[in-house]
mmCIF file of C-alpha atoms in Angstrom:
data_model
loop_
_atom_site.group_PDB
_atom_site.id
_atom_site.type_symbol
_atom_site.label_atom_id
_atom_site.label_comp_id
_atom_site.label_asym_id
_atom_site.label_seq_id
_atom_site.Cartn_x
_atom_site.Cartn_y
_atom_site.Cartn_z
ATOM 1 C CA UNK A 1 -25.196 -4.773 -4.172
ATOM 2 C CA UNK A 2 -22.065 -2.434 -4.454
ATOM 3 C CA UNK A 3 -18.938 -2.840 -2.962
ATOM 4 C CA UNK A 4 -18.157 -1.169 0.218
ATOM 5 C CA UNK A 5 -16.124 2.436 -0.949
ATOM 6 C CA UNK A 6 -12.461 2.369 0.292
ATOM 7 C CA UNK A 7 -11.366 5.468 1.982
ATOM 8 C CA UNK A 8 -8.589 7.418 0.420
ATOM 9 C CA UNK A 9 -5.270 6.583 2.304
ATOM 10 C CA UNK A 10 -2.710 9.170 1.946
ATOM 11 C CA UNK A 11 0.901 8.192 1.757
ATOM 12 C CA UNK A 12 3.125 8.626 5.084
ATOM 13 C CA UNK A 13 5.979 11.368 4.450
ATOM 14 C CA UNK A 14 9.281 9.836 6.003
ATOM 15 C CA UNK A 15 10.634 10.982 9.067
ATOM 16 C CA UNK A 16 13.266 12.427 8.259
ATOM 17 C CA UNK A 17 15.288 12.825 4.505
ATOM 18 C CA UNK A 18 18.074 10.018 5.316
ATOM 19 C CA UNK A 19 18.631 6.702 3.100
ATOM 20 C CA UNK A 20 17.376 3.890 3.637
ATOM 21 C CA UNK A 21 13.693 6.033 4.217
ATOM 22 C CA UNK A 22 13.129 3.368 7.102
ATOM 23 C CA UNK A 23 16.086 4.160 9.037
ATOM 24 C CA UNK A 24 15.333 4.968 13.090
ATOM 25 C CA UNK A 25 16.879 8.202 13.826
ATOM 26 C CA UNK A 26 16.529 9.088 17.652
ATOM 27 C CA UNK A 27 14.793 12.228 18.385
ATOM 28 C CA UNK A 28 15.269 13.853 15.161
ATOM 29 C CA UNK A 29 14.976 17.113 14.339
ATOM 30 C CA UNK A 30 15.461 19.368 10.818
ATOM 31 C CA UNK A 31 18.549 21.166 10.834
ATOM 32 C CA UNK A 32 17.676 24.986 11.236
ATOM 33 C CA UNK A 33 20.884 26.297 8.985
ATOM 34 C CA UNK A 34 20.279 25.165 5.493
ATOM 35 C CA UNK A 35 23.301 23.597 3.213
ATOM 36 C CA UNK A 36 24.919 27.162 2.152
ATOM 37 C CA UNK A 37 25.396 28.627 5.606
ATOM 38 C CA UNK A 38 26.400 24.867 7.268
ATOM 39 C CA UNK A 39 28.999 24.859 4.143
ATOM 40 C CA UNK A 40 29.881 28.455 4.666
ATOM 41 C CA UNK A 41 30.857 28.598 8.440
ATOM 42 C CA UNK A 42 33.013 24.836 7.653
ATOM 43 C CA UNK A 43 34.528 26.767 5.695
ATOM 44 C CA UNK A 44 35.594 30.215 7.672
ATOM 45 C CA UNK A 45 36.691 27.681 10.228
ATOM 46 C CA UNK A 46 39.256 26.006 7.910
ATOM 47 C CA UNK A 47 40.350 29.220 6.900
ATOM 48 C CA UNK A 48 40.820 30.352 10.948
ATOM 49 C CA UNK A 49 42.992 27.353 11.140
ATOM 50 C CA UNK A 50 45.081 27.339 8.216
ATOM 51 C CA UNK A 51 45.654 31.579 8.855
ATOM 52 C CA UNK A 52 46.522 31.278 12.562
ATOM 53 C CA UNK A 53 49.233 27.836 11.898
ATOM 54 C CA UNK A 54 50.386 30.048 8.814
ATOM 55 C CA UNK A 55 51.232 32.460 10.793
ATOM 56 C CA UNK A 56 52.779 30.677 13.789
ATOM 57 C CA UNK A 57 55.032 28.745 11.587
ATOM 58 C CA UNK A 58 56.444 31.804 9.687
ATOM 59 C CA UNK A 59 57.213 33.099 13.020
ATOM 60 C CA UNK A 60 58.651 30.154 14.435
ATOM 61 C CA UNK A 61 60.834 28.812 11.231
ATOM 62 C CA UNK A 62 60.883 31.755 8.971
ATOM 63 C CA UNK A 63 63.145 29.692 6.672
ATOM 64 C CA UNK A 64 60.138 26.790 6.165
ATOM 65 C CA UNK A 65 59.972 25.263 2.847
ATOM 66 C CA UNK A 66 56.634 25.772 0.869
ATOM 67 C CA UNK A 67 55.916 21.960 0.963
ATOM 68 C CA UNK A 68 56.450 21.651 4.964
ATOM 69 C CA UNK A 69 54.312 24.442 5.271
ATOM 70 C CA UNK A 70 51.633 22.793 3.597
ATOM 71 C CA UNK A 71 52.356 19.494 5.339
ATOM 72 C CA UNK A 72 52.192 21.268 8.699
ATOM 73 C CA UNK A 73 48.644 23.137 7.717
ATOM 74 C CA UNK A 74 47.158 19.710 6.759
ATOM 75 C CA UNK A 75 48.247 18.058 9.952
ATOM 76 C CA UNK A 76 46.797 20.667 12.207
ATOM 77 C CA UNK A 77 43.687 20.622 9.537
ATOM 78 C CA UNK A 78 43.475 16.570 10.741
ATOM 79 C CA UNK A 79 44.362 17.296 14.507
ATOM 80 C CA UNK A 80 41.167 19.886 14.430
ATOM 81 C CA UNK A 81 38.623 17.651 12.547
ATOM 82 C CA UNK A 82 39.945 14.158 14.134
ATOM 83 C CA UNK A 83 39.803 15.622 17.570
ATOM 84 C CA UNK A 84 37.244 17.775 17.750
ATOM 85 C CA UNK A 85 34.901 17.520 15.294
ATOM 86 C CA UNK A 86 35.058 13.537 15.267
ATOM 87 C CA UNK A 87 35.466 13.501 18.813
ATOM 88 C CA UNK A 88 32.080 15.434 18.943
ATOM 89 C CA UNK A 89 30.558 12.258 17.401
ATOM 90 C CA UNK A 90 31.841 10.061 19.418
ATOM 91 C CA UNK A 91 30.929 11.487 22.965
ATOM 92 C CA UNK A 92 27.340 12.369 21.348
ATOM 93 C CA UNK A 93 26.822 9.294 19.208
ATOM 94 C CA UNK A 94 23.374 8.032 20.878
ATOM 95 C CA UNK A 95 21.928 11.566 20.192
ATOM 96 C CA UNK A 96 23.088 12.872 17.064
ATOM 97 C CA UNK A 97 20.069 13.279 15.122
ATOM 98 C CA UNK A 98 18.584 15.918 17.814
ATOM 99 C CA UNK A 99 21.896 18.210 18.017
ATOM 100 C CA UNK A 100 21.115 21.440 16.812
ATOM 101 C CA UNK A 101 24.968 22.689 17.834
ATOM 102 C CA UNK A 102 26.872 24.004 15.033
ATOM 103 C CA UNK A 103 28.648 20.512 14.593
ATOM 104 C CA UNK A 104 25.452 18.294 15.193
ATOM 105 C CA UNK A 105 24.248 20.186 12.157
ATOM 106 C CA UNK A 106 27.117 19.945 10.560
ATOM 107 C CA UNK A 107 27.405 15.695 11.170
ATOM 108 C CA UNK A 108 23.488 15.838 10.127
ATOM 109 C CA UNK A 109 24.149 17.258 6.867
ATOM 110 C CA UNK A 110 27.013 14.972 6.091
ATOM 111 C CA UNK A 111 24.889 12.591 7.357
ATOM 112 C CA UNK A 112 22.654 12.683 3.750
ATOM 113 C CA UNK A 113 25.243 10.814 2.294
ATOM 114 C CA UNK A 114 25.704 8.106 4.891
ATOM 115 C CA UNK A 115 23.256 7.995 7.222
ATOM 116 C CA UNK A 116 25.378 5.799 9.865
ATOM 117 C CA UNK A 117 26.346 8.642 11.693
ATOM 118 C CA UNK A 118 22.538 9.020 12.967
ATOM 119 C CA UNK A 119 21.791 5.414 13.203
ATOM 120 C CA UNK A 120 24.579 4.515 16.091
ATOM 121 C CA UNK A 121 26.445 2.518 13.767
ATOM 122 C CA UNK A 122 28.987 -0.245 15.643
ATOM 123 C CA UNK A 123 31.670 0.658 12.655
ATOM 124 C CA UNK A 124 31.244 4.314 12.072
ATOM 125 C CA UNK A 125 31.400 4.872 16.061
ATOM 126 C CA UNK A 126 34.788 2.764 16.632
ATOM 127 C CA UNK A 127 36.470 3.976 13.544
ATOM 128 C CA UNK A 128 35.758 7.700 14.839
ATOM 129 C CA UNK A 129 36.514 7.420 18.946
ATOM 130 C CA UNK A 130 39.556 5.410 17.506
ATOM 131 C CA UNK A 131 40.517 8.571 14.846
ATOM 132 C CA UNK A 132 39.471 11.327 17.859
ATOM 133 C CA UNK A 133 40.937 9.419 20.229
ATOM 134 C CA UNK A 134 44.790 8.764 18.503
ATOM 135 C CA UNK A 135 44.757 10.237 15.401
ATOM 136 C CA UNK A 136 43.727 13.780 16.142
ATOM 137 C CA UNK A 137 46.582 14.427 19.093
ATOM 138 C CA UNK A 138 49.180 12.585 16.896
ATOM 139 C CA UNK A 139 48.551 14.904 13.950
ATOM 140 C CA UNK A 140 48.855 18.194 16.416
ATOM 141 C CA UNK A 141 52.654 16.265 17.401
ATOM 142 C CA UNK A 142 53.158 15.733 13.760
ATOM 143 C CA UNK A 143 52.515 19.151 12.924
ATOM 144 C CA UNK A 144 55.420 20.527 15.418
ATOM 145 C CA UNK A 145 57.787 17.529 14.500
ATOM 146 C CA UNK A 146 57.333 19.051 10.724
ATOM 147 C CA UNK A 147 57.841 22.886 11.810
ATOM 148 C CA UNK A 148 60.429 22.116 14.151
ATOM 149 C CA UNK A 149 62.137 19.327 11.437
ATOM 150 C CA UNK A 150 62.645 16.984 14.110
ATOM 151 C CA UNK A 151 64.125 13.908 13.532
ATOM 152 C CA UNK A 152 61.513 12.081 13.975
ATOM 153 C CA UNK A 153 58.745 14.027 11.430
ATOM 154 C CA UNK A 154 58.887 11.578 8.931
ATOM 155 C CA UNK A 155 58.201 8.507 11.230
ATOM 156 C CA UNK A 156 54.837 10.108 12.777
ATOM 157 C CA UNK A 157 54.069 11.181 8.777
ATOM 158 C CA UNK A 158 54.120 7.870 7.975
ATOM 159 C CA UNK A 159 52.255 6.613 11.197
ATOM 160 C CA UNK A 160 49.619 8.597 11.105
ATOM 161 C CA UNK A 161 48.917 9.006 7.414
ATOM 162 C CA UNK A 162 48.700 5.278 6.859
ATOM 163 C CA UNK A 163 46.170 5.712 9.922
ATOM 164 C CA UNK A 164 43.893 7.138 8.106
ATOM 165 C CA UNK A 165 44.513 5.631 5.019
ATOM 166 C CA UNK A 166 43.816 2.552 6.638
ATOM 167 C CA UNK A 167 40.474 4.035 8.041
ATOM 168 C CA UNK A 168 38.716 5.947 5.145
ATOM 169 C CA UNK A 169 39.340 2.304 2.636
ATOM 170 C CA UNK A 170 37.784 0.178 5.859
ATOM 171 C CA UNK A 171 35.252 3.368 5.451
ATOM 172 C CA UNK A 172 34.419 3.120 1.415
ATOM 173 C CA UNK A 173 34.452 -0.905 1.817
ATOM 174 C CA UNK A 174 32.046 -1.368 4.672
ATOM 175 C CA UNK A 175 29.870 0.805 2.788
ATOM 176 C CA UNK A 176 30.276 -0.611 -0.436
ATOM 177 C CA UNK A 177 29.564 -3.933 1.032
ATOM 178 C CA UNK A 178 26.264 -3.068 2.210
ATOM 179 C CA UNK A 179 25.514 -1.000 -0.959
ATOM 180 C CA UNK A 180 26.368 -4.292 -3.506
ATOM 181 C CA UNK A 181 26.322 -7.066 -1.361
ATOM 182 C CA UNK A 182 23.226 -6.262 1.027
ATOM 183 C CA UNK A 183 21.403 -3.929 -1.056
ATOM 184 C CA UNK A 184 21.431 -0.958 1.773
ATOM 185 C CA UNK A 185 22.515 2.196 0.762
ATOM 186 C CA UNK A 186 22.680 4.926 3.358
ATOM 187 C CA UNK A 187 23.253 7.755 0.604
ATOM 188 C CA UNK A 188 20.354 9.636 -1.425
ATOM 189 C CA UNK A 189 20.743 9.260 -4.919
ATOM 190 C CA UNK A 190 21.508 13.056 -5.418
ATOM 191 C CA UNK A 191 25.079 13.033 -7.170
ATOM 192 C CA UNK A 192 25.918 16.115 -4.769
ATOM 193 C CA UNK A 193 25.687 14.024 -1.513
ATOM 194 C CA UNK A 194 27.174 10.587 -2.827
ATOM 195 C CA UNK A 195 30.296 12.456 -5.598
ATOM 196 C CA UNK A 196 30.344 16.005 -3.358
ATOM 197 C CA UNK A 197 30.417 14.922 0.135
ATOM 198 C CA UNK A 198 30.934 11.311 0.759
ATOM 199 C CA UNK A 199 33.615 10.645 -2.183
ATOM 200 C CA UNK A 200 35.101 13.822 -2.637
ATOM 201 C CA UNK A 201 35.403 14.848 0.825
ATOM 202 C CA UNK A 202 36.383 11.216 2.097
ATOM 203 C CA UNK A 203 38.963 10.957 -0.948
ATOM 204 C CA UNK A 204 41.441 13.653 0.490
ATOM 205 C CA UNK A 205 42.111 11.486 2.898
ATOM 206 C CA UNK A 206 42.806 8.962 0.658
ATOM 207 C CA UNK A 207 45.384 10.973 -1.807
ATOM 208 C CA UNK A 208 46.993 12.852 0.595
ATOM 209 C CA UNK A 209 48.214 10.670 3.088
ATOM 210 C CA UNK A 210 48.903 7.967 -0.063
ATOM 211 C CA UNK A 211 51.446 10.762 -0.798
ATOM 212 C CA UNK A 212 52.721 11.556 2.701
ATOM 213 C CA UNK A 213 53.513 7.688 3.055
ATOM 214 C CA UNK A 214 55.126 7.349 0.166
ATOM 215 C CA UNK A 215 57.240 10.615 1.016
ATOM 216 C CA UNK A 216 58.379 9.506 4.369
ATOM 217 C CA UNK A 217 59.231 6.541 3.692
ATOM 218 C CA UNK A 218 61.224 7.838 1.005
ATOM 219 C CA UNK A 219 62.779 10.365 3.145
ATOM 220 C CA UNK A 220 63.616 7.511 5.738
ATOM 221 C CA UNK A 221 65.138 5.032 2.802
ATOM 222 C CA UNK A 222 67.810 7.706 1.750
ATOM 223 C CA UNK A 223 68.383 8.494 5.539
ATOM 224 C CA UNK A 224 69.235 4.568 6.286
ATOM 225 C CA UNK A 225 70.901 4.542 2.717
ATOM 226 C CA UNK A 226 73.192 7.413 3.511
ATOM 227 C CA UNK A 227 73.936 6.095 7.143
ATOM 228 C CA UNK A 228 75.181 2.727 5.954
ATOM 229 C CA UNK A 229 77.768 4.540 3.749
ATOM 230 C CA UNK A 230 79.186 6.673 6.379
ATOM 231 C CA UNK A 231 79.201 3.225 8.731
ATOM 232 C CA UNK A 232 81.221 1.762 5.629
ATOM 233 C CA UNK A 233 83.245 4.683 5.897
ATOM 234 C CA UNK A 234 84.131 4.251 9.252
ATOM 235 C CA UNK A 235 84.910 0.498 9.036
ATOM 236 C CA UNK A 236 87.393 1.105 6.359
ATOM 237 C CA UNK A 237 89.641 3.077 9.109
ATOM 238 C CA UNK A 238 91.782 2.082 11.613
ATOM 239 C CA UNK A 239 91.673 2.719 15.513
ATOM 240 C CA UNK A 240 94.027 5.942 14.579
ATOM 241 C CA UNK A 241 91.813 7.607 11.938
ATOM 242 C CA UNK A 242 94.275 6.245 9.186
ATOM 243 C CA UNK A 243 92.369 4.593 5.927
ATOM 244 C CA UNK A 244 93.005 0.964 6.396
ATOM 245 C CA UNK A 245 95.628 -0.432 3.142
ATOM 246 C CA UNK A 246 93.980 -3.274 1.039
ATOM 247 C CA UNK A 247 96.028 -6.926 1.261
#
């Protein structure tokens, strides 16, 4: 007697393309711009920005030094994407992978190389309402300190940079702790989305504000420096202006 033929089972495609394959993704859908024109209109819109504080700066401090320039365009760069494109995230968090929007699509195809953002992750979600929420406004006041050289530019540099310094490392370690130590990786293997988006993109906010840091506090060490000469100054005078005469 033969045994009993065993039907053909076909494997089940995945929901959806995100890492790990068993992730639940509320009401997903495909994105319907592919990488290219997602990439593309990022793109114009960082251009928009950095044309329109280029040109408002130029007016309003024709005299601005290349590097504050570039300092200023950053910080309004960070006030845009903190504020309103992390911000995004964080009021639609429970619903992100059915946004079709032009940023829901955008967060779902970042989302290929950490799949957290789709998966309501506790850390992702407080690290971005906490970014949106301080970060983004503070890098807007930044941005005028810097084109206005206020006096107190180089404090709110340092503040804010080591902000997000602070936040992208918590970033790479919580995920690199689940990578090595848990074995969950929330990236496809593709080098484009792990090296292109999540290290690449996540390591500008690593380098630059390492810089900024170091510059302000630099900036704010020769201040100090210079202050307790001219206090030395002062206490080698008498009440008349004269220079005091050694014993």
């Amino acid at each position: 007697m033969s045994a009993p033929a065993v039907p053909d089972i076909a494997p089940i495609a995945p929901l959806h393309p995100y890492y790990p394959i068993n992730a639940e993704i509320v009401g997903y859908l495909a994105n319907e711009w592919n990488t290219l024109e997602l990439v593309s209109m990022f793109s114009a819109g960082c251009a928009v920005i950095f044309t329109i504080t280029y040109l408002a700066v130029t007016k309003l401090r024709p005299n601005v030094t290349t590097a504050d320039l570039a300092t200023v365009m950053w910080f309004v760069l960070c006030g845009c994407i903190h504020l309103f494109f992390e911000g995004y995230f964080a009021v639609n968090f429970r619903n992100m992978g059915g946004m079709q929007d032009l940023f829901g699509q955008l967060w779902k195809e970042y989302s290929l190389s950490d799949s957290r953002y789709l998966t309501q992750d506790a850390f992702v979600l407080c690290m971005e309402t906490i970014t949106a929420a301080f970060w983004g406004p503070l890098s807007f006041l930044t941005a005028g300190m810097i084109a206005t050289d206020h006096p107190l530019r180089f404090p709110l540099q340092i503040i804010v940079s080591l902000g997000q310094l602070y936040g992208d490392v918590l970033y790479y370690a919580t995920s690199m702790f689940d990578h090595w130590i848990l074995d969950r990786t929330y990236s496809r293997p593709e080098a484009a989305y792990f090296w292109g988006y999540f290290v690449l993109m996540n390591a500008f906010w690593i380098v630059i504000p390492g810089f900024l840091v170091y510059q302000g506090v630099n900036a704010c060490w020769r201040a100090f420096a210079a202050l307790d000469r001219v206090e030395e100054r002062l206490k080698g005078r008498n009440a008349n202006g004269e220079v005091k005469k050694s014993q």
